[in-house]
XYZ file of C-alpha atoms in Angstrom:
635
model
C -5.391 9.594 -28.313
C -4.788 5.872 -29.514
C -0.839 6.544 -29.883
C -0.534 7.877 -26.232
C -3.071 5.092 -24.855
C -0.813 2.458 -26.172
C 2.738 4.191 -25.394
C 1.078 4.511 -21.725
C -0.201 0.960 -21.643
C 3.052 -0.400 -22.415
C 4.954 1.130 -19.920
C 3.026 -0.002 -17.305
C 2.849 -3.803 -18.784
C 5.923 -4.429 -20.027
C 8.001 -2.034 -17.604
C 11.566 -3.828 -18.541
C 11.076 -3.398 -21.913
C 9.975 -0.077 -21.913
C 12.879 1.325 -19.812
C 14.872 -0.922 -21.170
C 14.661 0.867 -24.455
C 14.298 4.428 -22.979
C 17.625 3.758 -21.150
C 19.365 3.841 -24.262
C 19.313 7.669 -24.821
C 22.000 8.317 -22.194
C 25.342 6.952 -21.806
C 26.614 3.994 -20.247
C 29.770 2.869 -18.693
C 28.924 -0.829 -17.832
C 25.777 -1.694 -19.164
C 23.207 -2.871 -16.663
C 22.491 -6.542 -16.569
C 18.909 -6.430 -15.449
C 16.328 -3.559 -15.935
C 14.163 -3.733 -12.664
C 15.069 -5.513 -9.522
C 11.538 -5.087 -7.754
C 11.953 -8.304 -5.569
C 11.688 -5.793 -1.748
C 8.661 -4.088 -2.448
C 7.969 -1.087 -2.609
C 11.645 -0.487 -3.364
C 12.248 -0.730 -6.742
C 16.181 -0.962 -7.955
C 16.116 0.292 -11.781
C 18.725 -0.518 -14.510
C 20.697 -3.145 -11.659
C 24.423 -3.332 -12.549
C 24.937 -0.164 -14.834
C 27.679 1.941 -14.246
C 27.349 5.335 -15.144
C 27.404 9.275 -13.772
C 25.107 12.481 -14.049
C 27.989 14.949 -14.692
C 29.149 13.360 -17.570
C 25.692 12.919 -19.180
C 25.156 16.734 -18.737
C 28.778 18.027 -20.271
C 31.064 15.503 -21.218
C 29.584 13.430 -23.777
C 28.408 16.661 -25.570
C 31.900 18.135 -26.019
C 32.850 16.737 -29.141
C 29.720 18.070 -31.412
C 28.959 20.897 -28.929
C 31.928 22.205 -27.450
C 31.374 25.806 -28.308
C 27.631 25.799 -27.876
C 26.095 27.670 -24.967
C 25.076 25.549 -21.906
C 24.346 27.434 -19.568
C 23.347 31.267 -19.575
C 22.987 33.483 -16.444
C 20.963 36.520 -16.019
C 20.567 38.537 -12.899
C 17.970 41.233 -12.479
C 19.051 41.593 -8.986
C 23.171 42.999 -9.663
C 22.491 43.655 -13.576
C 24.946 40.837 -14.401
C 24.876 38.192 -17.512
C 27.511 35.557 -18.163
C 27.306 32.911 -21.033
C 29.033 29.407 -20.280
C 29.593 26.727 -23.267
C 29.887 23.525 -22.612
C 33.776 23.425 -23.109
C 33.930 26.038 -20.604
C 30.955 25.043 -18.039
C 33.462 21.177 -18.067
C 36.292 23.816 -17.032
C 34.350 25.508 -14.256
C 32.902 22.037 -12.705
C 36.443 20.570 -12.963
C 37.724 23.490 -11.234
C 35.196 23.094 -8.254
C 35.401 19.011 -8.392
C 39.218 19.823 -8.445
C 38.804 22.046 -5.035
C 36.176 19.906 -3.435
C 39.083 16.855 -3.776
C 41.570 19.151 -2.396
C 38.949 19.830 1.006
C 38.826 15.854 1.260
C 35.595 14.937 -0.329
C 34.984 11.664 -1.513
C 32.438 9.067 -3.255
C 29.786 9.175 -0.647
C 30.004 12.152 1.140
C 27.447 14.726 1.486
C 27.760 17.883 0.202
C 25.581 20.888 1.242
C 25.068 23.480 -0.723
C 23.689 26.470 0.125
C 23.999 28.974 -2.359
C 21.821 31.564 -4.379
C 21.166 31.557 -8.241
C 24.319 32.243 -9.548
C 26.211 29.842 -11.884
C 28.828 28.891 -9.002
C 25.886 26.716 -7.662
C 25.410 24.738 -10.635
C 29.108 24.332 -10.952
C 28.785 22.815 -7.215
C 25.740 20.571 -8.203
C 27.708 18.876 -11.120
C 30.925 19.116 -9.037
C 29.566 16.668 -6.505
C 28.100 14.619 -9.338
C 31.250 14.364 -10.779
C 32.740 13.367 -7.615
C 29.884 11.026 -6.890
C 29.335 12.945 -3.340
C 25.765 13.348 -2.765
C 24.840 17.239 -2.992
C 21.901 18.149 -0.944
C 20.780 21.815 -2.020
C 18.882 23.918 0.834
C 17.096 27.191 -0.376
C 19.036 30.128 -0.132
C 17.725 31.988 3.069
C 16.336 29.367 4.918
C 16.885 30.193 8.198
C 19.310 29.010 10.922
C 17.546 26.273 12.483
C 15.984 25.220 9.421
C 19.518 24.697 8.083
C 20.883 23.303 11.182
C 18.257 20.861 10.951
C 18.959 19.445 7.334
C 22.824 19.232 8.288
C 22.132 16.938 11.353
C 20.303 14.831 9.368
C 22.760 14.499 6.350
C 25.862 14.686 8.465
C 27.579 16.884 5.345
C 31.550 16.742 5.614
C 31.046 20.349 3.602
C 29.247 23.207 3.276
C 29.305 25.261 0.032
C 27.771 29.069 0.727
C 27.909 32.885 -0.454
C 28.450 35.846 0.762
C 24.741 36.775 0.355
C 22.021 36.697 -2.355
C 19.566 39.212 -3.348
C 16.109 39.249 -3.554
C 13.808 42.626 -5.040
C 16.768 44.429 -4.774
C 17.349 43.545 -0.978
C 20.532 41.893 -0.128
C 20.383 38.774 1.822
C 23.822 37.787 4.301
C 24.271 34.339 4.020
C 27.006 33.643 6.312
C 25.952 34.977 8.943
C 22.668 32.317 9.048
C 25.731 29.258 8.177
C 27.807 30.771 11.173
C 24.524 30.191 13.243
C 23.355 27.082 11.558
C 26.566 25.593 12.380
C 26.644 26.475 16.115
C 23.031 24.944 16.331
C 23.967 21.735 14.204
C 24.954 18.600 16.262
C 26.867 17.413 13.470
C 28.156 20.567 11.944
C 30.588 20.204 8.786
C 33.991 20.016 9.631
C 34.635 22.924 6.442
C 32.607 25.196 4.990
C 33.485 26.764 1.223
C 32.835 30.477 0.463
C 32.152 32.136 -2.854
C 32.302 36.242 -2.346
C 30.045 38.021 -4.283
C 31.493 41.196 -2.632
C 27.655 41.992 -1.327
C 29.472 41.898 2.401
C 32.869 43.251 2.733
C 32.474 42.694 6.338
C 31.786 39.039 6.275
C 33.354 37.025 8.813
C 35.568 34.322 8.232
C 36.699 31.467 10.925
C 40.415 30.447 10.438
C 40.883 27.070 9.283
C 37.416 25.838 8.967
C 36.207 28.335 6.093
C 38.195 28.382 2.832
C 37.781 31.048 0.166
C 36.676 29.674 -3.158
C 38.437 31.959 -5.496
C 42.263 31.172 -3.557
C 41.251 27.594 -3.879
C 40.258 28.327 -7.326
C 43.925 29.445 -8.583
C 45.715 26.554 -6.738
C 43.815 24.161 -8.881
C 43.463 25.729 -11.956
C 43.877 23.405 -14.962
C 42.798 20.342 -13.655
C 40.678 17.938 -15.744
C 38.723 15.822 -12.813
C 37.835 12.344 -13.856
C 34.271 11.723 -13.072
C 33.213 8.552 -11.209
C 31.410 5.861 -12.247
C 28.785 4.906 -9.830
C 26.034 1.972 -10.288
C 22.527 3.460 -11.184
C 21.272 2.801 -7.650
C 23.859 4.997 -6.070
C 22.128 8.061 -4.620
C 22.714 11.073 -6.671
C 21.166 13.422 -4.257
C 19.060 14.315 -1.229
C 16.480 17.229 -1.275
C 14.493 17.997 1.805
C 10.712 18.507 1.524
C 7.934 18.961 4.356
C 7.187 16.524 6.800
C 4.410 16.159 9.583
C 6.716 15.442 12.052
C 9.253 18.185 13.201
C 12.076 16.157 11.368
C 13.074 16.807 7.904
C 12.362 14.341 5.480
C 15.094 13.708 2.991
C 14.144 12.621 -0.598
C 16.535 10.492 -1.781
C 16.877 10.070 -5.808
C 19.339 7.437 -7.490
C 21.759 8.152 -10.130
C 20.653 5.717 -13.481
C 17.079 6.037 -13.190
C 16.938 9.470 -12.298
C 18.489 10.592 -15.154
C 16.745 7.835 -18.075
C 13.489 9.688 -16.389
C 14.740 13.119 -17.157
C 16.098 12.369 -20.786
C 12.922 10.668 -21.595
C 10.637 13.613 -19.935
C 12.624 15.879 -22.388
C 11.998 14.512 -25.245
C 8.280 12.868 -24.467
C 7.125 15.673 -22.228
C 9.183 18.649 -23.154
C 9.825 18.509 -26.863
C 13.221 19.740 -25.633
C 16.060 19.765 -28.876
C 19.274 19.729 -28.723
C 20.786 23.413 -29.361
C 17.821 24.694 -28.469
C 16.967 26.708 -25.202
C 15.144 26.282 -22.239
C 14.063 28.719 -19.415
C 12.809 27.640 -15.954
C 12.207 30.304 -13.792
C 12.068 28.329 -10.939
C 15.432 28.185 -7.805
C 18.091 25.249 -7.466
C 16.866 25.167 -3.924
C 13.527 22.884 -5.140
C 13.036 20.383 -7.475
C 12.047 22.036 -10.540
C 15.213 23.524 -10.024
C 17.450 19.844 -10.132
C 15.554 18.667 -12.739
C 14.769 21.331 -15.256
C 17.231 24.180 -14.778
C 20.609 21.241 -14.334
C 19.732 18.200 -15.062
C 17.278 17.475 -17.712
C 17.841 20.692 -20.154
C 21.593 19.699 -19.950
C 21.531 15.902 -20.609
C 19.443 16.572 -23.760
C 22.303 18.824 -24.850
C 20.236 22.207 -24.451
C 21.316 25.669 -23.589
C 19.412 26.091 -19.654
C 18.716 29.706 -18.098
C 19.403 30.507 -14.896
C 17.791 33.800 -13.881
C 18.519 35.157 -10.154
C 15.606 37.900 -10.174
C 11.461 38.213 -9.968
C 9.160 38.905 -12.780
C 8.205 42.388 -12.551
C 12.011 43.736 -12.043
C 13.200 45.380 -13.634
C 9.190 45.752 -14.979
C 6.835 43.344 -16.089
C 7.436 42.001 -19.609
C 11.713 40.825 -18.170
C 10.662 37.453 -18.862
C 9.073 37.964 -22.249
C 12.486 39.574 -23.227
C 14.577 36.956 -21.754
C 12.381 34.624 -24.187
C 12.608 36.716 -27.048
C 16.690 37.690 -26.686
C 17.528 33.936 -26.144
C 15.302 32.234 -28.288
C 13.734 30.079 -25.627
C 12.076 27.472 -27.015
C 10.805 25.798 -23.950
C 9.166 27.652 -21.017
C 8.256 26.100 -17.322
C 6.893 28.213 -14.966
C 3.995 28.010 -12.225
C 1.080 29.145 -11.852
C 1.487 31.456 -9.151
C 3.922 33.589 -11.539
C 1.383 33.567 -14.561
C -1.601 35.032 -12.064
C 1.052 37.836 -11.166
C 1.709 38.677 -14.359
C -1.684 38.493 -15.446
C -2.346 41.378 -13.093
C 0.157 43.335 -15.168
C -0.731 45.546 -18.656
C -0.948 43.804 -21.260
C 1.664 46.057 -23.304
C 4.871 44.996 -21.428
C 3.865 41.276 -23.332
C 2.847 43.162 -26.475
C 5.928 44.437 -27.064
C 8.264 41.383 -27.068
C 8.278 38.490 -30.539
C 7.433 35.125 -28.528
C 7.488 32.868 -31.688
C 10.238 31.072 -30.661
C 8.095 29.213 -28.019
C 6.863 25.873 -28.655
C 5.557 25.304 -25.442
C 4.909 26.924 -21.886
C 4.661 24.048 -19.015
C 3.416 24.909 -15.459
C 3.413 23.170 -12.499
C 3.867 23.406 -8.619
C 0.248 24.291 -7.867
C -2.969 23.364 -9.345
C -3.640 26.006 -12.041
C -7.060 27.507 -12.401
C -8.939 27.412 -15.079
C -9.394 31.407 -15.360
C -5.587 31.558 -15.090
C -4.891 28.496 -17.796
C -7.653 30.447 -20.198
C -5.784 33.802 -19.806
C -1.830 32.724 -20.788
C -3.516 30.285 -23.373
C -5.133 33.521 -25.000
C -1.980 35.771 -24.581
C 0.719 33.369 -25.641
C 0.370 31.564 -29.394
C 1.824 28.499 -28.374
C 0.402 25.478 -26.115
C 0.425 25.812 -22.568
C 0.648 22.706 -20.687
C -0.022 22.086 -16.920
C 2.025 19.380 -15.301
C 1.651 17.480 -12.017
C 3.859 16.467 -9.801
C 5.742 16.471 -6.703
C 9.766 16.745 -4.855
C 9.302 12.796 -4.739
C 8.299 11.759 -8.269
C 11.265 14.328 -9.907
C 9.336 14.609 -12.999
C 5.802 14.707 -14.119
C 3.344 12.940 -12.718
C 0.603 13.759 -15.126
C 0.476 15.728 -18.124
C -0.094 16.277 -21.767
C 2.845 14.661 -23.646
C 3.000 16.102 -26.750
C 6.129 14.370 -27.639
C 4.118 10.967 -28.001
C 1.012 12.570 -28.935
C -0.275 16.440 -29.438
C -3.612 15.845 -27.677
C -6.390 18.102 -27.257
C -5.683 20.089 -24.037
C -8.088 21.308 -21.212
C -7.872 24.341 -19.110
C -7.330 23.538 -15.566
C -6.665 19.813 -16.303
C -3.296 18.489 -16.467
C -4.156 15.963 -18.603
C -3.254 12.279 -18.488
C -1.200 9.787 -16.454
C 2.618 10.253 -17.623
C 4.104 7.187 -19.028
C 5.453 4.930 -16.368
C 2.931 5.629 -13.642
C -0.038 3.369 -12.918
C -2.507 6.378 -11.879
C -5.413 5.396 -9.473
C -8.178 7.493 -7.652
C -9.124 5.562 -4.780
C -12.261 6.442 -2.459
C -10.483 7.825 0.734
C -11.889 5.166 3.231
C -12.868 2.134 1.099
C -9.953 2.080 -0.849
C -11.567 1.003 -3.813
C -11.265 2.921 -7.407
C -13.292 5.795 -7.782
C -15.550 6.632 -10.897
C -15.403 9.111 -13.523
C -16.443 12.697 -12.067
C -16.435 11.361 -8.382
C -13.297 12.954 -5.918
C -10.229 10.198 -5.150
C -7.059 10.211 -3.727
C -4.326 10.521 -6.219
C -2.045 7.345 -5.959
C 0.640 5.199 -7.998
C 0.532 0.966 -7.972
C 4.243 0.666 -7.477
C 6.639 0.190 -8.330
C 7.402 3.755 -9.176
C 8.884 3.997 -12.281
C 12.494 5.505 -12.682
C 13.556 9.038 -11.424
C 10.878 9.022 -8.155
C 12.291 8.940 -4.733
C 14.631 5.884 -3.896
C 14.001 6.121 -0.118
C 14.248 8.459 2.702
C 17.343 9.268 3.524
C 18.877 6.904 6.170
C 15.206 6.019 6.929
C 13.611 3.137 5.090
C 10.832 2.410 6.944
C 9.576 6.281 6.943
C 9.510 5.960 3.413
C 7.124 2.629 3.373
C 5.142 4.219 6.612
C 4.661 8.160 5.116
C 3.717 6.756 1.312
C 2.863 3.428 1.362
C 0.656 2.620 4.301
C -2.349 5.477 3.306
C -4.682 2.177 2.281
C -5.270 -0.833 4.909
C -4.596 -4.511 2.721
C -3.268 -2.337 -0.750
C 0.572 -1.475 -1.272
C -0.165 1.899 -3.345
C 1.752 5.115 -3.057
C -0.196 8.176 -1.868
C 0.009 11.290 -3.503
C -1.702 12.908 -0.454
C -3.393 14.976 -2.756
C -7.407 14.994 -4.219
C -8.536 14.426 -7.852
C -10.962 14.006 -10.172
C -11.181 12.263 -13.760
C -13.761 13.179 -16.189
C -15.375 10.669 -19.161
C -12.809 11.770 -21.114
C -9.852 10.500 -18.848
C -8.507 14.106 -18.247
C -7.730 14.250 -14.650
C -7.559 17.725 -12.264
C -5.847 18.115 -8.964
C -8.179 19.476 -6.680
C -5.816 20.313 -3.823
C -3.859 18.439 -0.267
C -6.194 15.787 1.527
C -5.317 17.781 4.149
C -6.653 20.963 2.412
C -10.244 19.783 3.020
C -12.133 21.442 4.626
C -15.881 19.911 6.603
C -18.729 21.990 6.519
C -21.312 20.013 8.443
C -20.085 17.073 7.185
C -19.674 17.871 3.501
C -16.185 17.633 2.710
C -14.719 20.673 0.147
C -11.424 21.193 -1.115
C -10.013 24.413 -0.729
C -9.005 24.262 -4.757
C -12.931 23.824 -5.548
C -13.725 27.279 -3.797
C -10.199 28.661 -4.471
C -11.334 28.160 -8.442
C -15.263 29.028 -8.213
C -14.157 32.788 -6.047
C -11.432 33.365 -8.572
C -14.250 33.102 -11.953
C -15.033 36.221 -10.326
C -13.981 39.092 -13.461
C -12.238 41.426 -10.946
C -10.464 38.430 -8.370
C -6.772 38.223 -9.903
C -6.128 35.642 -7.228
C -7.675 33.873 -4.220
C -6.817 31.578 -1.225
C -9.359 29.860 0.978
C -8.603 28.658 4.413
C -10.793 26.447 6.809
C -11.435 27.854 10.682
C -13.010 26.297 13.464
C -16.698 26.760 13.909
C -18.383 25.352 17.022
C -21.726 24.942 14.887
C -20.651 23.120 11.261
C -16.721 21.833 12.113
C -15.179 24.534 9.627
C -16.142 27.508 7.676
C -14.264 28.280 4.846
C -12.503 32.121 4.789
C -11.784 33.811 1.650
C -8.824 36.418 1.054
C -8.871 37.446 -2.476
C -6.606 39.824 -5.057
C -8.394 41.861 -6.693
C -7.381 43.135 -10.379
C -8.063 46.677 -9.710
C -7.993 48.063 -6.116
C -9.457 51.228 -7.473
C -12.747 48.773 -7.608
C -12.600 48.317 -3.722
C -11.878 51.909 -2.551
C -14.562 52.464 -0.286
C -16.429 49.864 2.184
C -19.395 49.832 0.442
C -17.639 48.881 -2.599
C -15.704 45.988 -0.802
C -18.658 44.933 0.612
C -20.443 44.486 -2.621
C -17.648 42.821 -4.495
C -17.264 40.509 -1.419
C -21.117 39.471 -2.127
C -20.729 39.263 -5.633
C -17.890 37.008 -5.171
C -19.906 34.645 -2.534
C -22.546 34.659 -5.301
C -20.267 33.144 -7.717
C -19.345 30.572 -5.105
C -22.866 29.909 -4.487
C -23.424 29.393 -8.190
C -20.390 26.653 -8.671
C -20.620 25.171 -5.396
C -24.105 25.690 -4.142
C -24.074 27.591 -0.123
C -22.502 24.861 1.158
C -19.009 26.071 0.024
C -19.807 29.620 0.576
C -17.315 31.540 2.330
C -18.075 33.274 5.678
C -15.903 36.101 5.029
C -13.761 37.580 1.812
C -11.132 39.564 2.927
C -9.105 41.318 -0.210
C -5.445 42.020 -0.292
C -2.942 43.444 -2.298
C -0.924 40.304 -2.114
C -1.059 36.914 -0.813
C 1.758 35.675 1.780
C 4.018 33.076 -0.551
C 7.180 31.534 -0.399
C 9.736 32.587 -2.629
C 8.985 29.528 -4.723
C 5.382 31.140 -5.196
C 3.337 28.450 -2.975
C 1.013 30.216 -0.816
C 1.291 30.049 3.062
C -2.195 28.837 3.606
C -1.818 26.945 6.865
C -0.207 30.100 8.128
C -3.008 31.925 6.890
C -5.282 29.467 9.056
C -3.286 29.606 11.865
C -3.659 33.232 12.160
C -7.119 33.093 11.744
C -7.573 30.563 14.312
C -5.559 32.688 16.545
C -2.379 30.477 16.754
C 1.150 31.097 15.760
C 1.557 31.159 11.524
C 4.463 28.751 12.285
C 8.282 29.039 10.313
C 8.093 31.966 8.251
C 11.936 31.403 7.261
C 10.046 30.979 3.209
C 7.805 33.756 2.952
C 8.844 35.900 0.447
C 6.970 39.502 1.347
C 6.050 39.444 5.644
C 4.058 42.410 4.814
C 1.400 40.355 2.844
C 1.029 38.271 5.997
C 0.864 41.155 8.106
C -2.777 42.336 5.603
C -4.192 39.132 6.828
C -3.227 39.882 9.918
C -5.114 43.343 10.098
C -8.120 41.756 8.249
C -8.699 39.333 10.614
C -7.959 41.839 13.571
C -10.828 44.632 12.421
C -13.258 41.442 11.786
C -13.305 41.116 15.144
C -13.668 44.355 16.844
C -16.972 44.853 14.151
């Protein structure tokens, strides 16, 4: 590991010079006079003075060597539909759309929202606004009203780019009809709102002068070749809305320069991403993964991205193994979540597909269990690598890097500090540094390096009081989340510092029980939950997937897999961390990004409302725990 330890250690001592150097593999308009303006802590200004912009890092500059190359490729499972877009033609498309946007009055500045499924005429929007240098903020397709309503009051969009509708396991989704809503509950609605018809409903309504039709627009500006703006790296390049403990939305805000010298650099450090080769994210434009590895990153590095507007096991299980095999995807980045549903698949729709193309598989968005991280290692001949990291870093926090160094990898463990970031585990209430094999909060000595969050949006001081203040007398961003780091430096996420759950005043992470129930041979997947108990504080609850219901047909069968399972606990955790009830399901309730609902889980459990639901991808899975929790009771 001696060529990673000293490409990490110089990032984090000699910062300027570092980025300084990594800032030379995109392309410049001014050059930027100073590297790191870090003089307001914890903001940090990166690359101070250069002039530059996204959209033409991601098309333009790759025209002249690979004009005719595919950029972007777009596969839907949900209306049967593929379209191929080179870069020559993907720079026609986002001129077309910068071309229309200028024509609707938008400027430098302005904030765009965009609220679109996965098809291409979202990404077109995305670089559009780029281009422009208006500040896209992307909301996932089918939030609902007030969820929307809520994110446009707080950006104040002049715009709003929509659909018709999406469609999701072949059910068709009306979009307008939540932006009609969303608009009448806004305080600040957008002044004009931009349609693309899929022609999934012929009835949609349209209000006169306020909505404008995107293909009429289209043909009046046909032709155009839209200049792109060149903003100073500092600009913001975007806002993306994540979870906040207060009912407000909290807007991450990323910058333009640094944002994308952390994305060219992941690429080639983290993702061993070539140029002409392909990459396939399954992940949505609506979260992070989404900006950064589906847009952004694959296309700076002069890739061809996939965009897939489907699920895994539709048309049957093994349509992502053929996408891989068809297009010759080199890179993969999934989550975990996805790899545990297909693992509960047979075998033989993976069999049947040539995967030596891959060179890697990356997952992230979750921590990923060992069992799970064991399975796809066995089933795939390439690498699979686990990445941390969150909406607010916008790349990897930790991981493997096998683009400085192929080092040895661990199942379960995303691996090492990512170049840039000055990793500590602190104790929770002294603060200090934890040692190796004892539980810590995950945190970053600032300043953050390039491509993390610039600010909140039009809130400064949330942004110092939310991240920075987690530590009395230390200036350290908080991850929020638990880890661990074993003698051999390999770290693992053990779950939220606000998944803990205290059993008599022992302190357990859901992850720690989540992982122990799921060694289990027939538990496919497992989420644990802490409820009120007026003896020990919390008990944790278990609701488990098993691999084969036919194993749990009749009560006494449940009931003996359910003690079998709190055995296994018992043996990993000791009783302390045994659950006081496993429930099994068929499914899990998830969003449609594949994180699982757990504090609507405990909510339900507890007897209280699950809370927005507006995410959740299947109700029905909800409505399981539901009944479990209702029959507990009446035995």
């Amino acid at each position: 590991m001696n060529k990673y330890i000293q490409f990490h250690r110089r990032s984090i001592v000699d910062p300027e010079g570092f980025w300084g150097e990594e800032a030379q593999h995109i392309d410049w308009r001014t050059p930027f006079s100073k590297v790191l303006d870090y003089s307001r802590p914890p903001f940090a200004r990166w690359f101070v003075g250069g002039e530059t912009n996204l959209c033409y890092n991601a098309i333009d500059r790759h025209l002249p060597a690979r004009g005719d190359q595919p950029a972007l490729v777009w596969i839907s499972t949900e209306v049967e539909a593929k379209k191929t877009y080179t870069y020559r033609q993907l720079h026609e498309e986002v001129c077309s759309v910068a071309a229309m946007l200028q024509s609707l009055g938008v400027k430098r500045g302005d904030r765009v929202i965009i609220y679109m499924p996965m098809i291409p005429e979202a990404a077109f929007a995305m670089l559009a606004c780029a281009r422009l240098g208006a500040i896209h903020s992307v909301v996932f397709g089918g939030f609902a009203s007030a969820n929307l309503a809520a994110r446009i009051d707080d950006a104040k969009p002049v715009i709003m780019i929509t659909a018709d509708g999406g469609s999701r396991i072949g059910k068709v989704l009306l979009y307008k009809p939540l932006v009609d809503e969303s608009l009448k509950l806004a305080k600040h609605p957008p002044e004009k709102v931009l349609v693309f018809k899929r022609g999934l409903d012929p009835d949609m309504p349209f209000v006169p002068d306020r909505d404008f039709d995107w293909a009429a627009l289209a043909r009046n500006v046909s032709g155009r070749d839209i200049a792109c703006q060149w903003l100073e790296s500092n600009d913001p390049s975007y806002i993306l809305y994540t979870s906040g403990t207060t009912g407000k939305p909290k807007g991450v805000q990323r910058d333009v320069g640094g944002h994308m010298v952390a994305l060219a650099s992941s690429m080639r450090r983290i993702f061993c991403g070539e140029a002409g080769e392909t990459m396939f994210t399954t992940s949505d434009i609506g979260w992070v993964v989404g900006h950064s590895y589906i847009i952004y990153g694959p296309l700076i590095a002069g890739m061809t991205t996939i965009m897939y507007e489907g699920v895994p096991l539709r048309p049957d299980p093994g349509i992502w193994w053929q996408i891989v095999q068809d297009h010759k995807v080199a890179v993969m980045f999934s989550a975990p979540t996805a790899i545990r549903t297909l693992k509960k698949q047979d075998p033989a729709h993976r069999a049947k597909y040539d995967l030596s193309c891959l060179k890697h598989l990356f997952l992230a968005g979750e921590p990923l269990d060992k069992p799970t991280h064991d399975w796809i290692t066995r089933t795939l001949a390439c690498p699979v690598v686990d990445n941390y990291w969150q909406t607010e870093t916008g790349w990897p926090l930790l991981s493997a890097q096998p683009g400085v160094e192929m080092t040895h990898v661990k199942s379960g463990s995303p691996s090492f500090p990512v170049f840039g970031y000055d990793v500590r585990l602190l104790d929770e209430t002294s603060g200090k540094e934890v040692a190796a094999g004892e539980k810590g909060v995950v945190a970053i000595k600032p300043p953050l390096p390039p491509g993390c969050m610039s600010t909140v949006w039009g809130d400064d001081q949330r942004f110092i009081d939310t991240y920075f203040r987690g530590f009395e007398d230390q200036l350290v961003y908080t991850t929020f989340d638990f880890g661990v780091r074993d003698e051999d430096g390999y770290y693992y996420i053990l779950g939220r510092t606000d998944d803990v759950i205290n059993v008599a005043g022992h302190r357990l992470g859901t992850r720690e029980i989540e992982e122990a129930a799921s060694m289990h041979p027939g538990v496919a997947e497992c989420a644990v939950v802490g409820v009120t108990d007026q003896l020990k504080g919390q008990l944790p609850l278990a609701f488990a997937v098993v691999k084969e219901p036919a194993s749990i047909a009749s009560a006494e069968e449940r009931m003996k897999l359910e003690g079998e399972v709190m055995q296994m606990v018992d043996k990993q955790l000791g009783a302390i961390g045994r659950p006081k009830r496993v429930f099994f399901v068929s499914a899990l309730p998830k969003t449609r990004s594949g994180k699982v609902l757990r504090r609507s889980i405990q909510a339900l459990a507890e007897g209280r409302d699950p809370g927005d639901l507006a995410t959740i991808e299947d109700l029905s899975a909800l409505e399981q725990i539901r009944e479990c929790l209702r029959t507990a009771r009446m035995t």
